[in-house]
mmCIF file of C-alpha atoms in Angstrom:
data_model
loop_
_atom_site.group_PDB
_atom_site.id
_atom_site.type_symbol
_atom_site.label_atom_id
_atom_site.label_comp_id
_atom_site.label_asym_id
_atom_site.label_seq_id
_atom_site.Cartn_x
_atom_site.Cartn_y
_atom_site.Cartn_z
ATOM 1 C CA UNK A 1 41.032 -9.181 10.839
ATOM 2 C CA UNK A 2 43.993 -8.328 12.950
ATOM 3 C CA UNK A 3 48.107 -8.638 12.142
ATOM 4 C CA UNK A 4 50.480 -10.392 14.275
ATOM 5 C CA UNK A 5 51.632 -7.367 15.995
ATOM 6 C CA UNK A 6 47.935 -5.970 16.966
ATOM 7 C CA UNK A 7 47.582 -9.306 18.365
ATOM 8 C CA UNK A 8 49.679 -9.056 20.678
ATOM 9 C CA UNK A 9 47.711 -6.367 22.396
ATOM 10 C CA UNK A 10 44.308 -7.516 21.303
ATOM 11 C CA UNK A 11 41.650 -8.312 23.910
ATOM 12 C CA UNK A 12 39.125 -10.776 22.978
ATOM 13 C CA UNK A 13 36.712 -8.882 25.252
ATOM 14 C CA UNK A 14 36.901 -5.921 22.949
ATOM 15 C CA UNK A 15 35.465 -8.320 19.964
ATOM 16 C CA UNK A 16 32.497 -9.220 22.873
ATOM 17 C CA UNK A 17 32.214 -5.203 23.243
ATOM 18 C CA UNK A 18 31.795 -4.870 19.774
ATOM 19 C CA UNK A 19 29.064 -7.501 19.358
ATOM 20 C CA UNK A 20 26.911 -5.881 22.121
ATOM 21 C CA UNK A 21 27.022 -2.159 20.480
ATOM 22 C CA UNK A 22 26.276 -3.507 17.050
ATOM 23 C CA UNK A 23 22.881 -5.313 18.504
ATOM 24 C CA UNK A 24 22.167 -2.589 20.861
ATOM 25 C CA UNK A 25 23.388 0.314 19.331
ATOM 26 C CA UNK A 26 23.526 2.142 22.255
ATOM 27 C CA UNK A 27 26.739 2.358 24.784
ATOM 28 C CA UNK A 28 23.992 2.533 27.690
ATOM 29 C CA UNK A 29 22.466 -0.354 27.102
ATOM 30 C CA UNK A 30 25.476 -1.620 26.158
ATOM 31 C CA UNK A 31 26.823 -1.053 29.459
ATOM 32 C CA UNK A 32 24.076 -2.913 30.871
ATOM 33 C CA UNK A 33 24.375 -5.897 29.204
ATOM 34 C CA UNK A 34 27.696 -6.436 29.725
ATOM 35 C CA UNK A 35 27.868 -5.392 33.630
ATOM 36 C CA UNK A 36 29.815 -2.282 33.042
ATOM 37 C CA UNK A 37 29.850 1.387 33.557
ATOM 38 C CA UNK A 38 29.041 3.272 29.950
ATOM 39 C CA UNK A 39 32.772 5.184 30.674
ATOM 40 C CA UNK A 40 34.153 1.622 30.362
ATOM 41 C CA UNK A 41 32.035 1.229 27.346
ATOM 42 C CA UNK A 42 33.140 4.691 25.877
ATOM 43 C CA UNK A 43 37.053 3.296 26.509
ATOM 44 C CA UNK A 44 36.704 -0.175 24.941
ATOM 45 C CA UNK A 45 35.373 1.617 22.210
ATOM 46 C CA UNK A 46 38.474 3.965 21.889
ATOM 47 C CA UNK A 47 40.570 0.968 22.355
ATOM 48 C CA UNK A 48 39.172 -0.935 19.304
ATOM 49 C CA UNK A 49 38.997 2.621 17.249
ATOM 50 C CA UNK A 50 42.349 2.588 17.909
ATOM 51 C CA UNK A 51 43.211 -1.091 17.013
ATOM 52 C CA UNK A 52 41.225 -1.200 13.819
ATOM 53 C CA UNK A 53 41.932 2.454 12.797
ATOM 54 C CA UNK A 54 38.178 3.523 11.849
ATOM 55 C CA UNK A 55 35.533 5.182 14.270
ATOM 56 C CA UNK A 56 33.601 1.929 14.022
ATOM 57 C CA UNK A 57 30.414 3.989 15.490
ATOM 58 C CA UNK A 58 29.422 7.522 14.907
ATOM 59 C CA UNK A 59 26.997 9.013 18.006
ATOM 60 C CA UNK A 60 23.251 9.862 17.392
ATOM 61 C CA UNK A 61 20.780 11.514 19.590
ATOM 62 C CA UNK A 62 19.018 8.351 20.043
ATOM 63 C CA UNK A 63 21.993 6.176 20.237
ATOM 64 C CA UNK A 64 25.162 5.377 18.081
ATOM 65 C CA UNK A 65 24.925 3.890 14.115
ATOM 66 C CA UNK A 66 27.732 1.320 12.651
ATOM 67 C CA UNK A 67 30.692 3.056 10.134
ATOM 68 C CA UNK A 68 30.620 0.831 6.661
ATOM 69 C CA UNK A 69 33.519 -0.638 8.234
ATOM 70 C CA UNK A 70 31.871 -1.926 11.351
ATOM 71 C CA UNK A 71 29.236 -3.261 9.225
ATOM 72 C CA UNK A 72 32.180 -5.050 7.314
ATOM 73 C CA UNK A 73 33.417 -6.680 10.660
ATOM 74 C CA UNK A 74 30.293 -7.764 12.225
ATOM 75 C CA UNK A 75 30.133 -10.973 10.053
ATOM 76 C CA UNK A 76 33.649 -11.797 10.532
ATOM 77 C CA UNK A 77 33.794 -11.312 14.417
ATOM 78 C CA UNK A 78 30.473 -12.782 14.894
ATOM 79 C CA UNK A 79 32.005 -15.943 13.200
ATOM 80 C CA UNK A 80 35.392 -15.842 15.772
ATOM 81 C CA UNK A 81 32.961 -15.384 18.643
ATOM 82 C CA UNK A 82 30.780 -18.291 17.592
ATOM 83 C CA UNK A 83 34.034 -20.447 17.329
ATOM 84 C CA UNK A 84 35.291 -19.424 20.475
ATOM 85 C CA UNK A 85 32.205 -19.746 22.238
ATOM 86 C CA UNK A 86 31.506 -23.220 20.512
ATOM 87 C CA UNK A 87 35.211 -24.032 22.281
ATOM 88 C CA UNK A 88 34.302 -23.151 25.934
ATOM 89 C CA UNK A 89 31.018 -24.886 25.397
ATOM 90 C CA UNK A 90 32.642 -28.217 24.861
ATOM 91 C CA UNK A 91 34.688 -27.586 28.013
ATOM 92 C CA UNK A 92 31.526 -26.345 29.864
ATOM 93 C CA UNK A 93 28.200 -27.374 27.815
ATOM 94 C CA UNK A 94 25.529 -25.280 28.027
ATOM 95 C CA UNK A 95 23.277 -25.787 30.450
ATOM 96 C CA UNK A 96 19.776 -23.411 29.851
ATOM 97 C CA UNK A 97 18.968 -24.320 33.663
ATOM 98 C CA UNK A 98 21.360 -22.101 34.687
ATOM 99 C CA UNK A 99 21.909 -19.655 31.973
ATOM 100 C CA UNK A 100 21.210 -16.440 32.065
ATOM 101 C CA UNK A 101 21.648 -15.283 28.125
ATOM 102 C CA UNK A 102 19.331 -12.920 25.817
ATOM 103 C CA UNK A 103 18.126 -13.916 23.248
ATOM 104 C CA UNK A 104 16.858 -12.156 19.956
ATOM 105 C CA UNK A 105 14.344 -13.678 18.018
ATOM 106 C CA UNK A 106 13.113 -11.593 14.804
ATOM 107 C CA UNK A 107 9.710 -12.661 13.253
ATOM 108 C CA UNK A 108 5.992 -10.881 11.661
ATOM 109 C CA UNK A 109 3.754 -10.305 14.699
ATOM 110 C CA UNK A 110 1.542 -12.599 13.096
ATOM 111 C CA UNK A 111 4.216 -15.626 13.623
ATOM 112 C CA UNK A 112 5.558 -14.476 16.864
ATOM 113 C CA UNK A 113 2.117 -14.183 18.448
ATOM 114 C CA UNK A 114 1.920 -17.952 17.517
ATOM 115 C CA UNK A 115 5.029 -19.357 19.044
ATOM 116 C CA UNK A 116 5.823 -16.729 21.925
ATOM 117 C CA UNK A 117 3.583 -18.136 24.288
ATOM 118 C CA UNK A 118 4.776 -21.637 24.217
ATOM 119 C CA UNK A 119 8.145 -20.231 23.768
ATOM 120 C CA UNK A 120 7.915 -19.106 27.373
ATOM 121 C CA UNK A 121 5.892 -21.614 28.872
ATOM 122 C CA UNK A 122 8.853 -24.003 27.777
ATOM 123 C CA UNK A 123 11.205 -21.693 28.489
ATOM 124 C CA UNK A 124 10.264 -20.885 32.299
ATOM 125 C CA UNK A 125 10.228 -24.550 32.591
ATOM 126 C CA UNK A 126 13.585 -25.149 30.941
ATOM 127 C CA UNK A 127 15.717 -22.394 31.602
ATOM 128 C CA UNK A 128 14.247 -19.857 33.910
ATOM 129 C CA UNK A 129 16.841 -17.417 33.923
ATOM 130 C CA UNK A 130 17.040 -16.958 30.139
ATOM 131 C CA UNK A 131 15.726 -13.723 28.638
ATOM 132 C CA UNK A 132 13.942 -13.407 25.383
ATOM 133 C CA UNK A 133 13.632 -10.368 23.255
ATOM 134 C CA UNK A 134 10.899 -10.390 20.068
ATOM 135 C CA UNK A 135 12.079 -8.333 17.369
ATOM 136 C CA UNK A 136 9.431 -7.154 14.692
ATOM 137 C CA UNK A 137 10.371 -8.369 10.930
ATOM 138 C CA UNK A 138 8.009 -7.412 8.092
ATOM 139 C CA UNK A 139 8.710 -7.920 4.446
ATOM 140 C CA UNK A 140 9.193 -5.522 2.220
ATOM 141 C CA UNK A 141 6.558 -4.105 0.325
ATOM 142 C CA UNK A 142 6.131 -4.264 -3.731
ATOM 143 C CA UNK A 143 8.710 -6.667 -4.286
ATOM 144 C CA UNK A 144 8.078 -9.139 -6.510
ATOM 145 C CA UNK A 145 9.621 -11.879 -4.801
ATOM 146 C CA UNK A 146 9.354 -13.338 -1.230
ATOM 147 C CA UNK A 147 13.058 -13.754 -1.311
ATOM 148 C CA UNK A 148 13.314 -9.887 -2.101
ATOM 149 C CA UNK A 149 10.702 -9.182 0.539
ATOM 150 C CA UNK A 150 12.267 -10.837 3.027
ATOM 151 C CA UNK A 151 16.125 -9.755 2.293
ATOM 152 C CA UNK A 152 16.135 -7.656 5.383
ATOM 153 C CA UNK A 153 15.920 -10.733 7.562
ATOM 154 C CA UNK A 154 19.416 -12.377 6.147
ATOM 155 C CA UNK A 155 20.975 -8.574 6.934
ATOM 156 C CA UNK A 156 19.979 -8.404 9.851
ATOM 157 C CA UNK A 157 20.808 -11.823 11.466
ATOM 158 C CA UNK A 158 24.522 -11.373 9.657
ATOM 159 C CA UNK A 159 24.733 -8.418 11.694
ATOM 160 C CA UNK A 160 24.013 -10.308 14.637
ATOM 161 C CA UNK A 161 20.659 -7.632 15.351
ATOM 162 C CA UNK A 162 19.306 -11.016 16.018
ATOM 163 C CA UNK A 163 20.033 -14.436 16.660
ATOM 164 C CA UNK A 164 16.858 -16.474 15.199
ATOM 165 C CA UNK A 165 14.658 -14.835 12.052
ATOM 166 C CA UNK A 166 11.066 -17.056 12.336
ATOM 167 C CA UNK A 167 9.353 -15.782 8.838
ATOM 168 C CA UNK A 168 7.060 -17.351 6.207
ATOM 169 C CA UNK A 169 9.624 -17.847 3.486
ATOM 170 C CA UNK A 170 12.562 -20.825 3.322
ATOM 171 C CA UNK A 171 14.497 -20.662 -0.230
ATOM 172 C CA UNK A 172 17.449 -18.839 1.876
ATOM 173 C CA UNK A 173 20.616 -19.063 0.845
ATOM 174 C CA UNK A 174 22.964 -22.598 1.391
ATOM 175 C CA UNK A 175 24.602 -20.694 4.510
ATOM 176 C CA UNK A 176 21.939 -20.326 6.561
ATOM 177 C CA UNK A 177 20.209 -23.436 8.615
ATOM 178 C CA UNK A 178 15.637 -23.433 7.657
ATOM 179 C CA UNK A 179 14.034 -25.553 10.050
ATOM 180 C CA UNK A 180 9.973 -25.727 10.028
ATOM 181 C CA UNK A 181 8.022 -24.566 13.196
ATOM 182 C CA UNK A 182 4.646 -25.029 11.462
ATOM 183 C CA UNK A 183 2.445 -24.888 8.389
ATOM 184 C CA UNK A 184 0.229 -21.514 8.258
ATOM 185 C CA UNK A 185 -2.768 -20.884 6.067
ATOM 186 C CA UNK A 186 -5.318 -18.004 5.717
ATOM 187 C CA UNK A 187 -9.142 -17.509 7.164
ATOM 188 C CA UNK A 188 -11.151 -14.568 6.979
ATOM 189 C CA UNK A 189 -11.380 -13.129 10.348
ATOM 190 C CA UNK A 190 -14.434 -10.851 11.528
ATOM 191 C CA UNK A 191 -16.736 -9.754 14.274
ATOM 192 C CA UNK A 192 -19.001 -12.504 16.020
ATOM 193 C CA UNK A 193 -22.043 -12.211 14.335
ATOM 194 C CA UNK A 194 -20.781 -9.887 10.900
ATOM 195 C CA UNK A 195 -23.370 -11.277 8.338
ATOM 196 C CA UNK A 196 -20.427 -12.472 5.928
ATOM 197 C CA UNK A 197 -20.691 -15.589 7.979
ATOM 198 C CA UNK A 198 -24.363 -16.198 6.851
ATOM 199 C CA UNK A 199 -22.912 -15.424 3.270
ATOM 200 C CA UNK A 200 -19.732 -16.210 2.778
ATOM 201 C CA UNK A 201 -19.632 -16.307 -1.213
ATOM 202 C CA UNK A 202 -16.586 -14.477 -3.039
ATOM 203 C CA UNK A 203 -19.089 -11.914 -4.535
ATOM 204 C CA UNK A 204 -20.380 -10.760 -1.079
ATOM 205 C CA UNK A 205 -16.376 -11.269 -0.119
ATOM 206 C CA UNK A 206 -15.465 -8.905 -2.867
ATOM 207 C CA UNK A 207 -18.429 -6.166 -2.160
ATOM 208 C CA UNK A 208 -17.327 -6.289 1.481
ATOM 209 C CA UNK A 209 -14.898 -3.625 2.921
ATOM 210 C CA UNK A 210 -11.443 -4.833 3.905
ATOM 211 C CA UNK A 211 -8.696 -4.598 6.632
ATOM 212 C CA UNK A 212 -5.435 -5.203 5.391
ATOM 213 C CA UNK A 213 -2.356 -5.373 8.240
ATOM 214 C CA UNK A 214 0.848 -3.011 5.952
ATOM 215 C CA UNK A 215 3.425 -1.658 8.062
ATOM 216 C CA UNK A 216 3.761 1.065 5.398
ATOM 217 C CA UNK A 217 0.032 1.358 4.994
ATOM 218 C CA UNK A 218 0.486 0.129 1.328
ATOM 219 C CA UNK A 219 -3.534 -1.254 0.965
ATOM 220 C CA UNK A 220 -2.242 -3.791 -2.192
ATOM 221 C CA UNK A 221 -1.745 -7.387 -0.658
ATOM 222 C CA UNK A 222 -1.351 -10.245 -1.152
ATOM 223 C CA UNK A 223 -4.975 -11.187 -1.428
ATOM 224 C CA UNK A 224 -5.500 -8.453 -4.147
ATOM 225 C CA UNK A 225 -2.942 -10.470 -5.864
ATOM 226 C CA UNK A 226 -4.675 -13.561 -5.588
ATOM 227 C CA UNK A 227 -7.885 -12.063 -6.532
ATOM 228 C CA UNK A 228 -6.861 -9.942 -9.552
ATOM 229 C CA UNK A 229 -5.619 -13.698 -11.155
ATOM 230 C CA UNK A 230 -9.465 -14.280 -11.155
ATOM 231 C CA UNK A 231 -10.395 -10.945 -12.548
ATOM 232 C CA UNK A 232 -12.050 -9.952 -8.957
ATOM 233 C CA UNK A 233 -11.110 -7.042 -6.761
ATOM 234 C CA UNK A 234 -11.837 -5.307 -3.741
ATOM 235 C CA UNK A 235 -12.190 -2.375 -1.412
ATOM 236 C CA UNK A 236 -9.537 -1.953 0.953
ATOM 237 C CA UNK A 237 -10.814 0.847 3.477
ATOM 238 C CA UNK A 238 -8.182 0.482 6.453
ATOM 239 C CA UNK A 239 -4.693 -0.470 6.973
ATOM 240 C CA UNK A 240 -2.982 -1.410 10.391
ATOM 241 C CA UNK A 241 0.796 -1.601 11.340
ATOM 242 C CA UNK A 242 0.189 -4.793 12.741
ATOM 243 C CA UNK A 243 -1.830 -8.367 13.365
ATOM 244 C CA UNK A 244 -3.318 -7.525 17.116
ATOM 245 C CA UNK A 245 -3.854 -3.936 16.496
ATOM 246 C CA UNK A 246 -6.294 -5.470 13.206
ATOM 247 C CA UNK A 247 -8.011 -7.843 16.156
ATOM 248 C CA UNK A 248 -9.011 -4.795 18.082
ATOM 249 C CA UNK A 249 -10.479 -3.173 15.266
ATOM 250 C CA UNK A 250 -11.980 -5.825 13.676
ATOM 251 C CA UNK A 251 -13.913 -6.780 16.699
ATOM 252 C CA UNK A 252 -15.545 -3.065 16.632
ATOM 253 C CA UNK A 253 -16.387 -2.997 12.671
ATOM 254 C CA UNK A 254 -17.593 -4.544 9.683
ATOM 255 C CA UNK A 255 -14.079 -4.865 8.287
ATOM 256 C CA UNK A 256 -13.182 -8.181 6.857
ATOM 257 C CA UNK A 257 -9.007 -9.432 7.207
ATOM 258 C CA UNK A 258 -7.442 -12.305 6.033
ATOM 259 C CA UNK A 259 -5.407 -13.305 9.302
ATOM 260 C CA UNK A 260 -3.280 -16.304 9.552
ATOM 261 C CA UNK A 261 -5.394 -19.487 11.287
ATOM 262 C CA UNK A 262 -3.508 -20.196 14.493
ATOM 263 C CA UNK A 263 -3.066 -16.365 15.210
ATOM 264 C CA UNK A 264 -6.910 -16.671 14.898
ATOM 265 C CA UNK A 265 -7.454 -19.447 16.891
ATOM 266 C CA UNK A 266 -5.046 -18.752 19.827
ATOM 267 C CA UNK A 267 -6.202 -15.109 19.793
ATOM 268 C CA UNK A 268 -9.005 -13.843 18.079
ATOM 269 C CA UNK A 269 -11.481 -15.299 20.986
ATOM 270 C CA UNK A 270 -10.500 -12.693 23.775
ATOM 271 C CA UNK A 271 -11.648 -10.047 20.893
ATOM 272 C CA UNK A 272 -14.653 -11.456 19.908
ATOM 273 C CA UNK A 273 -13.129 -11.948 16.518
ATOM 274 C CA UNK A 274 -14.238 -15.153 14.558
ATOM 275 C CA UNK A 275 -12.811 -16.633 11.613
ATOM 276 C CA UNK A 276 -14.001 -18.923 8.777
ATOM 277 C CA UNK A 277 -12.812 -20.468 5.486
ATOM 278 C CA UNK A 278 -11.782 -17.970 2.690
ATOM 279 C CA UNK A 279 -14.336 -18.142 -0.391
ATOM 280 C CA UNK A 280 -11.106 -19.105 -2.451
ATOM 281 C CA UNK A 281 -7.706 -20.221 -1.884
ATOM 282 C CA UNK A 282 -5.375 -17.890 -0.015
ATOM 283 C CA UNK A 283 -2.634 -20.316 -0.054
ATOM 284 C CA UNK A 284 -0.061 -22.294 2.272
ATOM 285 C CA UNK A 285 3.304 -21.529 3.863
ATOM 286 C CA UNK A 286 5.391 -22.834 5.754
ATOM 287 C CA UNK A 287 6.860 -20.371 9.026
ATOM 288 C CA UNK A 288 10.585 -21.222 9.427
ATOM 289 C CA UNK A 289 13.311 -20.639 11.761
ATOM 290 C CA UNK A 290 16.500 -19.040 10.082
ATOM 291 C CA UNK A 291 20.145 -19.139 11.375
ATOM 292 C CA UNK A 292 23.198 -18.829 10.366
ATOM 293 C CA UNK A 293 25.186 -21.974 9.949
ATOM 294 C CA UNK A 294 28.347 -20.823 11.806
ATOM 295 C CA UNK A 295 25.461 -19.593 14.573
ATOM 296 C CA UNK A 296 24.684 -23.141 15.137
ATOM 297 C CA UNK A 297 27.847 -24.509 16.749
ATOM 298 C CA UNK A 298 26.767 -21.871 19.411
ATOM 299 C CA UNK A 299 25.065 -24.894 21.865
ATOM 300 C CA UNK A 300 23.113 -22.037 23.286
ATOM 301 C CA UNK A 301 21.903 -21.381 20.125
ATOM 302 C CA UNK A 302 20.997 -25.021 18.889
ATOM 303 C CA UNK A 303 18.776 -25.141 22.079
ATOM 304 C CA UNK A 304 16.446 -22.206 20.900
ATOM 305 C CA UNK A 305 16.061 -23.478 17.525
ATOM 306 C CA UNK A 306 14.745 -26.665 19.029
ATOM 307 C CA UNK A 307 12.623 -25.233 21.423
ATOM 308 C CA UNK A 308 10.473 -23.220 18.947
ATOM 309 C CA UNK A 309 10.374 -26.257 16.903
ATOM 310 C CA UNK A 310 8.534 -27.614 19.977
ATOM 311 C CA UNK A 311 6.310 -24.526 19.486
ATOM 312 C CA UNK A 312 5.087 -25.360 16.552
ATOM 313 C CA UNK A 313 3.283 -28.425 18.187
ATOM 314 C CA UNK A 314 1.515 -26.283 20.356
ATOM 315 C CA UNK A 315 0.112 -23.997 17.734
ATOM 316 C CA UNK A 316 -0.967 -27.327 16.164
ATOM 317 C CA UNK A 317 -2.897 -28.376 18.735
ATOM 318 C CA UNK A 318 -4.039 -24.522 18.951
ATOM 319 C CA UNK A 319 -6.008 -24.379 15.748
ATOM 320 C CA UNK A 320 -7.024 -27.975 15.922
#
């Protein structure tokens, strides 16, 4: 990335710098991560534009966006700063009792509403000065493969936006580390007492009116999918961005959903939200943590990915 003569003047805190505006993308909060002024931001900045000859970010009213060529680097000096921070950990090994790091975690509401809560309980207990940041993934829609709807995910945690993707897909490519938190299926969720329950036949499924959680309000799902294979179909009258917002208004309706079972049974309760078996197969996943292998010699790192593998026996135990 840099000649012999640049590195003579290079400063590895400038590849740190770097790291932080790419994730943040915002000198502010930038600044704040990092302990400094956003002037000292502003110069580190000038000092790499300078180094690397490109503008590396270009300012926004809401913050600043990566040049093609910062995009370019991030890969590249995220894989110098995990070696170099894999180096001082073997000096000084990580120790989450007294670390104070952020981490990113990307993931469908629907997953990170599962694991987040034992995610902190273990985490206050482990390492209670460690922060934890939840970053909403959601596949794309129409594409007519889950690795093509879930593409975003590998772009985003090669630009270091976050550290750990947790989604329901696993046939990533060979340099990225899939470890299983849990096995996910589908129920249909309702309100206590919707007379579906009484029913619960596909053809009063399929006369029913349906919720359907699309962050781009796209009604066709996976269940129409499923059902169309068995010449059946049905009325979707409501999407929602996301899978709490569909608790609220399912517990206020006659909307059926098809949620995922341990979002159900660690949540749906508090809304008076029920859920039963589907009328026909929905089908079974598997929700799996995603890393980069170069991540993982980052100790910190390691320790995260094993902790929401301990999740995962908690939302066991959740929709037992």
């Amino acid at each position: 990335m840099l000649n012999q003569i640049d590195l003579s003047r290079a400063d590895l805190n400038l590849l740190v710098l770097f790291e932080t505006v790419m994730e943040e993308r915002h000198v502010g909060r930038s600044a704040n991560r990092l302990n400094l002024s956003p002037s000292a931001v502003s110069h580190g900045l000038g000092r790499l534009r300078s180094l690397l000859g490109d503008p590396l970010f270009l300012k926004t009213p809401r913050g600043v966006v990566p040049t093609d060529r910062a995009a370019e680097l991030a890969a590249p000096v995220a894989e110098i700063l995990a070696r170099v921070r894999s180096v001082i950990s073997s000096a000084e090994p990580f120790d989450p009792a007294r670390s104070t790091r952020r981490f990113v975690v990307g993931a469908p509401d629907g997953a990170s509403s599962v694991f987040l809560p034992p995610l902190l309980t273990l985490a206050r207990r482990e390492a209670p000065g460690i922060d934890i940041g939840i970053r909403q993934l959601l596949p794309r829609q129409g594409e007519p493969s889950p690795s093509l709807a879930w593409r975003d995910a590998i772009v985003e945690l090669e630009a270091r936006d976050m550290d750990v993707a947790v989604v329901p897909f696993g046939d990533f490519p060979l340099r990225f580390v899939v470890n299983t938190i849990y096995e996910e299926d589908f129920v249909v969720a309702m309100r206590a007492g919707h007379p579906f329950a009484s029913n619960p036949s596909v053809e009063n499924y399929c006369s029913m009116q349906h919720l359907v959680v699309s962050a781009t309000s796209d009604p066709n799902g996976f269940v129409d999918r499923i059902l169309s294979q068995h010449g059946l179909s049905r009325r979707v009258a409501l999407t929602v961005p996301n899978f709490m917002f569909g608790l609220a208004v399912l517990a206020d309706s006659d909307l059926l959903s098809a949620f995922p079972r341990r979002f159900v049974a660690m949540h749906a309760s508090r809304f008076g939200v029920m859920g039963i078996e589907a009328p026909i197969p929905l089908g079974h996943f598997k929700i799996n943590s995603i890393v980069p292998k170069v991540a993982m010699m980052d100790a910190g790192l390691a320790w995260l990915v094993g902790l929401l593998r301990q999740t995962g026996q908690t939302a066991l135990a959740a929709a037992a």
